[in-house]
C-alpha atoms as a printed R data frame, in Angstrom:
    type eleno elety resid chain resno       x      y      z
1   ATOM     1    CA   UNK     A     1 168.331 32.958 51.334
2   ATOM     2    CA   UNK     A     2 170.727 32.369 53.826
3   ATOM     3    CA   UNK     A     3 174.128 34.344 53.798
4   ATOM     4    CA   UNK     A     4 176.154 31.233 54.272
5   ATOM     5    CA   UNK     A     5 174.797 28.896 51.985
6   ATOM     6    CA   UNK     A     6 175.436 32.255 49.313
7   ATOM     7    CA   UNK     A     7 178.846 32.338 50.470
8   ATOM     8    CA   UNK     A     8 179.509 28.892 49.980
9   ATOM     9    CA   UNK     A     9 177.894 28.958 46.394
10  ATOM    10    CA   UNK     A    10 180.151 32.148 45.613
11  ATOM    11    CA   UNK     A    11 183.295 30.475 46.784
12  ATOM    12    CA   UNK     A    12 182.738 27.448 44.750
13  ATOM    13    CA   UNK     A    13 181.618 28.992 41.381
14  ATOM    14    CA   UNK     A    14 183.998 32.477 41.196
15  ATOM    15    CA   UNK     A    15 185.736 31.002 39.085
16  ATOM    16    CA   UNK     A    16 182.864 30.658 36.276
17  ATOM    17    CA   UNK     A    17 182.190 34.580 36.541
18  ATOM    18    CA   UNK     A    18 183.550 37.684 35.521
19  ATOM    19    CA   UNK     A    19 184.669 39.478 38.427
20  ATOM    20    CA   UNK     A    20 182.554 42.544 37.753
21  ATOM    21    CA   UNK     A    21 179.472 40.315 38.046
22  ATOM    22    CA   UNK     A    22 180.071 38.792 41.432
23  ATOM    23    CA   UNK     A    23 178.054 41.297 43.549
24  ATOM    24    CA   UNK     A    24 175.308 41.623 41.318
25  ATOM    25    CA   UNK     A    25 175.411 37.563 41.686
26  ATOM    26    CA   UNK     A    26 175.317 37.486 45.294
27  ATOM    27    CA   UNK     A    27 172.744 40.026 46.103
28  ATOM    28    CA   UNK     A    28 170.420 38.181 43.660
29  ATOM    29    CA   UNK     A    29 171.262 35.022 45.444
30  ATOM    30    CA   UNK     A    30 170.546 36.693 48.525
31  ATOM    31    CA   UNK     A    31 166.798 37.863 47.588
32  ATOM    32    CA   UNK     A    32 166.497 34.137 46.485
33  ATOM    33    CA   UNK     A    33 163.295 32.084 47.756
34  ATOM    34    CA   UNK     A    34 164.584 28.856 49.020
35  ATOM    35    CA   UNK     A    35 162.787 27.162 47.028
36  ATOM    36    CA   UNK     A    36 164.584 27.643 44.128
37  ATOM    37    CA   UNK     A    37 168.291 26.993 45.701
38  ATOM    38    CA   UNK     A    38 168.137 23.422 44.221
39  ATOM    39    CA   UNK     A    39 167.349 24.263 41.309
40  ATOM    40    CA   UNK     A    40 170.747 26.632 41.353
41  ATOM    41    CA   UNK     A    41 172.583 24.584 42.640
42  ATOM    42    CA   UNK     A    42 172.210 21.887 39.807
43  ATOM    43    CA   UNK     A    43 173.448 24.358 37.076
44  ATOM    44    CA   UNK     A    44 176.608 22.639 35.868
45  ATOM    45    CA   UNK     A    45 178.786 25.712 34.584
46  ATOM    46    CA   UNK     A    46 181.657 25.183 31.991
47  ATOM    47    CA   UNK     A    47 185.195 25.972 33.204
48  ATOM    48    CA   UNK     A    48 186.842 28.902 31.460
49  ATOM    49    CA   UNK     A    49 190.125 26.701 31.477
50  ATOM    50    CA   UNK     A    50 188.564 23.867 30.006
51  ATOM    51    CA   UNK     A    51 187.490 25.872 27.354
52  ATOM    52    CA   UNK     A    52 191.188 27.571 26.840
53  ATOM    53    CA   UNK     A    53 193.097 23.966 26.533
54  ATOM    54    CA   UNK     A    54 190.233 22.877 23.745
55  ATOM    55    CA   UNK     A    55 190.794 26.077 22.158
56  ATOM    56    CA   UNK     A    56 194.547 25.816 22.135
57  ATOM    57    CA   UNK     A    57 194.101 21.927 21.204
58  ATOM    58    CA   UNK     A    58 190.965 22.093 18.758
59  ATOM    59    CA   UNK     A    59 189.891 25.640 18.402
60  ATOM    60    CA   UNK     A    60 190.456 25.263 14.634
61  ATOM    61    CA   UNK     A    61 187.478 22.734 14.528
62  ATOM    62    CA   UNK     A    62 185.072 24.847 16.572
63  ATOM    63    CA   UNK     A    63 185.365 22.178 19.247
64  ATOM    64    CA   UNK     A    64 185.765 25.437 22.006
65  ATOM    65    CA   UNK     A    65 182.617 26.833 20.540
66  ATOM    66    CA   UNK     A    66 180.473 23.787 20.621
67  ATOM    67    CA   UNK     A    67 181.844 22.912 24.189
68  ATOM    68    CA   UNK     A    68 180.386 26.010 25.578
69  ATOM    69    CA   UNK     A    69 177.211 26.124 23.707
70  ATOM    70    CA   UNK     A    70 177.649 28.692 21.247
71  ATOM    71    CA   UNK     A    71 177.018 25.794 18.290
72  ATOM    72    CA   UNK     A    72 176.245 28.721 15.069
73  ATOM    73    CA   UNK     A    73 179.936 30.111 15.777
74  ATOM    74    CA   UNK     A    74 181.335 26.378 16.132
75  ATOM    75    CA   UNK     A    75 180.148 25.844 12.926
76  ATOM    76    CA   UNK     A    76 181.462 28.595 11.352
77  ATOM    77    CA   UNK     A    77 184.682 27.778 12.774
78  ATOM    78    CA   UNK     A    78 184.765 24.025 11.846
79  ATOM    79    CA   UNK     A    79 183.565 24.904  7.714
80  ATOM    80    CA   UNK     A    80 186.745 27.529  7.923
81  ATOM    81    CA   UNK     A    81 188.770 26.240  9.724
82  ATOM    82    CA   UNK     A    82 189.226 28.179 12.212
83  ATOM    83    CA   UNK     A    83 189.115 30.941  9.670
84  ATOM    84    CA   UNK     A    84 192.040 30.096  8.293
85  ATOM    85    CA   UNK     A    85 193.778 29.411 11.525
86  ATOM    86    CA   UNK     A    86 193.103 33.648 12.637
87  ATOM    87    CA   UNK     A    87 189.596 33.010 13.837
88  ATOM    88    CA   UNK     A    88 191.209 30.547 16.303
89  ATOM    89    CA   UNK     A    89 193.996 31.809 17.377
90  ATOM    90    CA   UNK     A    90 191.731 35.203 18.438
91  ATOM    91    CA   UNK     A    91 189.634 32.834 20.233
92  ATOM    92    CA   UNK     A    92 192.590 32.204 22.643
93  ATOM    93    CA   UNK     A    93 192.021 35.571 23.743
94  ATOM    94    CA   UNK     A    94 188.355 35.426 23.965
95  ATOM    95    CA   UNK     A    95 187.120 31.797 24.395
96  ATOM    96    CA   UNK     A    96 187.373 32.344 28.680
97  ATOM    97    CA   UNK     A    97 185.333 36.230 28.995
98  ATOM    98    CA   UNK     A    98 182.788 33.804 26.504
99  ATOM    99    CA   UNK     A    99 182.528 30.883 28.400
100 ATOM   100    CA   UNK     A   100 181.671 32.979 31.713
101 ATOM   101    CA   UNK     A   101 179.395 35.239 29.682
102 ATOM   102    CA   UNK     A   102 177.242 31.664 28.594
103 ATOM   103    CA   UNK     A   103 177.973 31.019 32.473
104 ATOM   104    CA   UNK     A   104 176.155 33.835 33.382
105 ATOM   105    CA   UNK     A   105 173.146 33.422 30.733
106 ATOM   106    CA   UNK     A   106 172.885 30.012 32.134
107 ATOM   107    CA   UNK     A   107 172.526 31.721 35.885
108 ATOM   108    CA   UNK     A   108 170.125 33.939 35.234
109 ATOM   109    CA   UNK     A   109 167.965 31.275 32.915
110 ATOM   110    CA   UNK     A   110 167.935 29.503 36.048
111 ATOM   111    CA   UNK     A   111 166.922 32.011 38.525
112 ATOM   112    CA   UNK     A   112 163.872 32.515 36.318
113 ATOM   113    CA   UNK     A   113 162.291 29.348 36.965
């Protein structure tokens, strides 16, 4: 793959990443056939901030949970409610290193194919 079109992907999607994942990223990017960069570049990844305001807002429902995917926990969260509010306010703290974690799943489900 060509260096610049990685660079451009990795400026755009940082964000969605842990930071300790961003050269293991790009060197798989690199070693990329090019005929799989559409298919990358379609993956719509869920914003870590997204995911903190709905937690803040609606974590107590499991709305955070559902929004990035994780639907068994969101459950769980929504018949507790929010485990008795603790369950959500704890996901304040967590609900952005999960959301780039299921960011990450989603990149490398996509580099299989």
């Amino acid at each position: 793959m060509e260096a610049n079109k990685v660079d451009m992907f990795m400026m755009s999607n940082t964000k969605f990443f842990e930071g300790h994942n961003l050269h293991a990223i790009r060197e798989r990017l690199l070693a990329l056939d090019d005929e799989k960069w559409p298919m990358i570049q379609m993956v719509q990844f869920k914003d870590p901030t997204t995911a903190l305001l709905i937690s803040i807002f609606a974590g107590a429902y499991g709305i955070d949970r559902f929004y990035i995917g994780d639907t068994g926990m969101g459950v769980g969260k929504l018949l507790t409610c929010g485990g008795v509010g603790i369950w959500a306010i704890v996901d304040w703290f967590l609900i952005q290193g999960a959301t780039k974690q299921k960011n990450l799943e989603k990149f490398n489900q996509a580099m299989m194919y």
